[in-house]
Amino acid sequence: MSRIEELVERLCPDGVKFESVDMLAEVGTGNSDRKDAVEGGPCPFYVRSQKPIAIDTYQFDDVSIIIPGEGGIGDIFHITHGKYALHQRAYRIHFTSADIDTQFAYYYFSSHFKSFIMSRAVSATVTSIRKPMILKFQIPLPPLVVQHEIVKILDTFTNLEAELEAELEAELEAELEAELEAELEAELEAELEAELEARRAQYEHYRDRLLSFNETPRRSGGSL
């Protein structure tokens, strides 16, 4: 039994309480547009892409989760630490409850939010989301000591994945600079990409396993 499992079994013998986002956080959008971006600006500007762009002013100064309202639904997540600006179709989820670690919530969103959205979709794809959908998302609330332990483990895995990706990209670049034949270049690129994808799948499997909890049974009437 892992340390996480031991902690959960000892501290939550009857299961873990789940709470909806509307009871834990403030949710809203920004008021900036892409035309406000400033190349080389001092503050990150979160739009609807995998990487933030830059801007010379900020709207918020906090720790929050950022997700797009359109495009990349369930695939793009950011966590802020400090000053930033936010696009008018991107959502900021700022936790105000003392019962949850934002980094833990970030990992849980990354693991479970897409399946939550898809389970409520009327078609095979979801191109946009609205605030009420985010507010209804349920998050487990194990004791903070459990949340912190999970965050510590997943931070380590995330850093290792980033190091591996950088290493594989550097290796590929070095091989390309050696002027390999086109066929060999393509073969090498495919092998390195396959290795990276395998590591990502391994990480996601372990992350999802760490973030799976049995919910505390609710008594009749819906009270705990």
Short mmCIF file of C-alpha atoms in Angstrom, two decimals:
data_model
loop_
_atom_site.label_atom_id
_atom_site.label_comp_id
_atom_site.label_asym_id
_atom_site.label_seq_id
_atom_site.Cartn_x
_atom_site.Cartn_y
_atom_site.Cartn_z
CA MET A 1 0.00 0.00 0.00
CA SER A 2 1.36 3.42 -0.96
CA ARG A 3 1.69 6.34 1.43
CA ILE A 4 -1.25 8.08 -0.28
CA GLU A 5 -3.45 5.01 0.14
CA GLU A 6 -2.41 4.68 3.78
CA LEU A 7 -3.25 8.34 4.46
CA VAL A 8 -6.63 8.11 2.74
CA GLU A 9 -7.51 4.87 4.53
CA ARG A 10 -6.52 6.31 7.90
CA LEU A 11 -7.94 9.81 7.53
CA CYS A 12 -10.95 9.07 5.30
CA PRO A 13 -12.16 5.56 6.25
CA ASP A 14 -15.70 6.35 5.03
CA GLY A 15 -14.66 7.96 1.77
CA VAL A 16 -13.85 11.48 0.61
CA LYS A 17 -16.28 14.39 0.46
CA PHE A 18 -16.84 15.95 -2.97
CA GLU A 19 -17.88 19.58 -3.45
CA SER A 20 -18.90 21.55 -6.54
CA VAL A 21 -16.71 24.39 -7.77
CA ASP A 22 -19.39 26.99 -6.99
CA MET A 23 -18.92 26.22 -3.28
CA LEU A 24 -15.13 26.50 -3.45
CA ALA A 25 -14.13 29.19 -5.92
CA GLU A 26 -14.84 32.35 -7.87
CA VAL A 27 -15.22 31.80 -11.62
CA GLY A 28 -15.12 34.49 -14.29
CA THR A 29 -13.53 35.60 -17.55
CA GLY A 30 -11.02 38.29 -18.39
CA ASN A 31 -11.65 41.46 -20.38
CA SER A 32 -8.65 41.53 -22.72
CA ASP A 33 -8.43 40.66 -26.40
CA ARG A 34 -5.54 39.36 -28.50
CA LYS A 35 -5.08 42.82 -29.99
CA ASP A 36 -3.98 43.97 -26.50
CA ALA A 37 -0.95 41.66 -26.58
CA VAL A 38 2.49 43.28 -26.43
CA GLU A 39 5.46 41.24 -27.64
CA GLY A 40 8.04 41.03 -24.89
CA GLY A 41 5.63 42.47 -22.32
CA PRO A 42 6.38 41.76 -18.64
CA CYS A 43 3.16 39.89 -17.84
CA PRO A 44 1.77 36.62 -19.19
CA PHE A 45 -1.46 36.95 -21.13
CA TYR A 46 -3.60 33.81 -21.07
CA VAL A 47 -5.67 33.45 -24.20
CA ARG A 48 -6.97 30.13 -25.57
CA SER A 49 -3.71 28.42 -26.49
CA GLN A 50 -1.27 25.98 -24.91
CA LYS A 51 1.20 28.78 -24.18
CA PRO A 52 0.46 32.27 -22.87
CA ILE A 53 1.51 35.31 -24.87
CA ALA A 54 2.71 38.62 -23.37
CA ILE A 55 1.18 41.94 -22.39
CA ASP A 56 2.34 45.10 -20.64
CA THR A 57 -0.38 45.23 -17.97
CA TYR A 58 -2.26 42.84 -15.73
CA GLN A 59 -5.78 42.25 -14.40
CA PHE A 60 -5.13 39.73 -11.66
CA ASP A 61 -2.40 38.93 -9.16
CA ASP A 62 -3.12 35.56 -7.60
CA VAL A 63 -2.96 31.78 -7.86
CA SER A 64 -5.73 30.49 -10.13
CA ILE A 65 -6.54 27.85 -12.72
CA ILE A 66 -7.06 29.09 -16.29
CA ILE A 67 -9.03 27.18 -18.93
CA PRO A 68 -10.26 28.28 -22.38
CA GLY A 69 -13.93 28.91 -23.01
CA GLU A 70 -13.50 27.92 -26.66
CA GLY A 71 -11.04 25.55 -28.33
CA GLY A 72 -8.90 22.99 -26.53
CA ILE A 73 -11.71 22.19 -24.07
CA GLY A 74 -10.42 19.66 -21.56
CA ASP A 75 -6.90 19.74 -23.03
CA ILE A 76 -5.57 23.17 -22.04
CA PHE A 77 -4.99 24.07 -18.40
CA HIS A 78 -2.77 26.68 -16.79
CA ILE A 79 -2.03 27.62 -13.20
CA THR A 80 -1.03 31.19 -12.40
CA HIS A 81 1.40 32.45 -9.77
CA GLY A 82 1.35 36.24 -9.68
CA LYS A 83 0.36 38.97 -12.15
CA TYR A 84 -1.36 38.13 -15.44
CA ALA A 85 -4.00 39.23 -17.94
CA LEU A 86 -6.86 37.08 -19.17
CA HIS A 87 -8.70 36.83 -22.49
CA GLN A 88 -12.41 37.60 -22.53
CA ARG A 89 -13.19 33.99 -23.54
CA ALA A 90 -10.91 32.29 -21.04
CA TYR A 91 -12.00 31.37 -17.53
CA ARG A 92 -10.25 32.06 -14.23
CA ILE A 93 -11.03 29.69 -11.36
CA HIS A 94 -9.82 31.26 -8.12
CA PHE A 95 -10.26 29.06 -5.05
CA THR A 96 -11.37 30.87 -1.92
CA SER A 97 -11.94 27.82 0.27
CA ALA A 98 -9.23 26.91 2.79
CA ASP A 99 -10.08 23.23 2.24
CA ILE A 100 -8.40 22.90 -1.13
CA ASP A 101 -4.90 23.34 -2.55
CA THR A 102 -5.08 25.07 -5.95
CA GLN A 103 -2.28 22.93 -7.35
CA PHE A 104 -4.22 19.81 -6.33
CA ALA A 105 -7.33 21.23 -8.02
CA TYR A 106 -5.26 21.96 -11.14
CA TYR A 107 -4.17 18.34 -11.38
CA TYR A 108 -7.72 17.13 -10.74
CA PHE A 109 -9.11 19.40 -13.46
CA SER A 110 -6.41 18.13 -15.85
CA SER A 111 -7.37 14.55 -15.08
CA HIS A 112 -11.18 14.65 -14.90
CA PHE A 113 -12.66 17.83 -16.38
CA LYS A 114 -12.72 16.63 -20.00
CA SER A 115 -14.65 13.46 -19.19
CA PHE A 116 -17.06 15.54 -17.08
CA ILE A 117 -17.73 17.90 -20.00
CA MET A 118 -18.03 15.08 -22.54
CA SER A 119 -20.52 13.21 -20.34
CA ARG A 120 -22.83 16.22 -20.67
CA ALA A 121 -22.26 16.88 -24.35
CA VAL A 122 -24.99 16.38 -26.93
CA SER A 123 -22.46 15.70 -29.70
CA ALA A 124 -19.12 13.92 -30.07
CA THR A 125 -17.16 17.14 -29.61
CA VAL A 126 -17.39 20.17 -27.34
CA THR A 127 -16.27 23.45 -28.90
CA SER A 128 -17.18 25.79 -26.04
CA ILE A 129 -18.17 25.84 -22.40
CA ARG A 130 -20.03 28.27 -20.18
CA LYS A 131 -19.61 29.28 -16.55
CA PRO A 132 -22.47 27.11 -15.16
CA MET A 133 -20.77 23.99 -16.50
CA ILE A 134 -17.58 24.82 -14.59
CA LEU A 135 -19.50 25.64 -11.41
CA LYS A 136 -21.10 22.19 -11.40
CA PHE A 137 -17.81 20.29 -11.63
CA GLN A 138 -17.27 18.19 -8.49
CA ILE A 139 -13.87 18.07 -6.80
CA PRO A 140 -12.81 15.68 -4.01
CA LEU A 141 -11.70 17.22 -0.73
CA PRO A 142 -9.35 14.80 1.01
CA PRO A 143 -7.46 16.28 3.99
CA LEU A 144 -4.87 18.87 2.98
CA VAL A 145 -2.03 16.57 4.02
CA VAL A 146 -3.23 14.11 1.35
CA GLN A 147 -3.60 16.86 -1.25
CA HIS A 148 -0.09 18.13 -0.54
CA GLU A 149 1.40 14.64 -0.80
CA ILE A 150 -0.30 14.07 -4.17
CA VAL A 151 0.88 17.46 -5.44
CA LYS A 152 4.45 16.67 -4.40
CA ILE A 153 4.41 13.39 -6.34
CA LEU A 154 2.78 14.84 -9.45
CA ASP A 155 5.09 17.87 -9.45
CA THR A 156 8.02 15.46 -9.56
CA PHE A 157 6.47 13.50 -12.44
CA THR A 158 5.65 16.70 -14.33
CA ASN A 159 9.24 17.95 -14.02
CA LEU A 160 10.62 14.62 -15.17
CA GLU A 161 8.28 14.63 -18.18
CA ALA A 162 9.38 18.16 -19.11
CA GLU A 163 13.05 17.17 -18.80
CA LEU A 164 12.49 14.11 -20.99
CA GLU A 165 10.68 16.14 -23.64
CA ALA A 166 13.50 18.68 -23.73
CA GLU A 167 16.09 15.89 -23.91
CA LEU A 168 14.32 14.12 -26.79
CA GLU A 169 13.85 17.36 -28.70
CA ALA A 170 17.56 18.22 -28.26
CA GLU A 171 18.54 14.74 -29.42
CA LEU A 172 16.34 15.04 -32.49
CA GLU A 173 17.72 18.47 -33.31
CA ALA A 174 21.29 17.23 -32.97
CA GLU A 175 20.61 14.31 -35.29
CA LEU A 176 18.99 16.59 -37.86
CA GLU A 177 21.97 18.90 -37.76
CA ALA A 178 24.15 15.89 -38.58
CA GLU A 179 22.38 15.86 -41.97
CA LEU A 180 20.95 12.38 -41.81
CA GLU A 181 19.14 11.06 -44.85
CA ALA A 182 15.48 12.07 -45.00
CA GLU A 183 14.19 8.53 -44.45
CA LEU A 184 16.39 8.04 -41.38
CA GLU A 185 15.38 11.43 -40.02
CA ALA A 186 11.70 10.54 -40.25
CA GLU A 187 12.30 7.16 -38.62
CA LEU A 188 14.22 8.73 -35.73
CA GLU A 189 11.59 11.42 -35.22
CA ALA A 190 8.85 8.79 -35.11
CA GLU A 191 10.78 6.70 -32.56
CA LEU A 192 11.42 9.67 -30.27
CA GLU A 193 7.82 10.85 -30.52
CA ALA A 194 6.58 7.34 -29.71
CA GLU A 195 8.81 7.22 -26.63
CA LEU A 196 7.55 10.59 -25.47
CA GLU A 197 3.92 9.58 -25.99
CA ALA A 198 4.51 6.38 -24.03
CA ARG A 199 5.95 8.39 -21.12
CA ARG A 200 3.01 10.80 -21.26
CA ALA A 201 0.54 7.91 -21.20
CA GLN A 202 2.37 6.40 -18.23
CA TYR A 203 2.25 9.73 -16.40
CA GLU A 204 -1.45 10.27 -17.13
CA HIS A 205 -2.30 6.74 -15.96
CA TYR A 206 -0.47 7.27 -12.67
CA ARG A 207 -1.94 10.77 -12.23
CA ASP A 208 -5.49 9.52 -12.80
CA ARG A 209 -4.94 6.67 -10.36
CA LEU A 210 -3.67 9.06 -7.67
CA LEU A 211 -6.67 11.32 -8.21
CA SER A 212 -9.36 8.64 -7.91
CA PHE A 213 -11.34 8.74 -4.68
CA ASN A 214 -14.38 6.97 -3.25
CA GLU A 215 -17.03 9.56 -2.43
CA THR A 216 -18.49 9.74 1.07
CA PRO A 217 -21.97 8.19 0.91
CA ARG A 218 -24.71 10.81 1.25
CA ARG A 219 -27.51 10.25 3.70
CA SER A 220 -31.15 10.50 2.67
CA GLY A 221 -32.18 14.06 2.00
CA GLY A 222 -28.78 14.85 0.51
CA SER A 223 -27.12 15.89 3.77
CA LEU A 224 -23.81 14.51 4.96
#
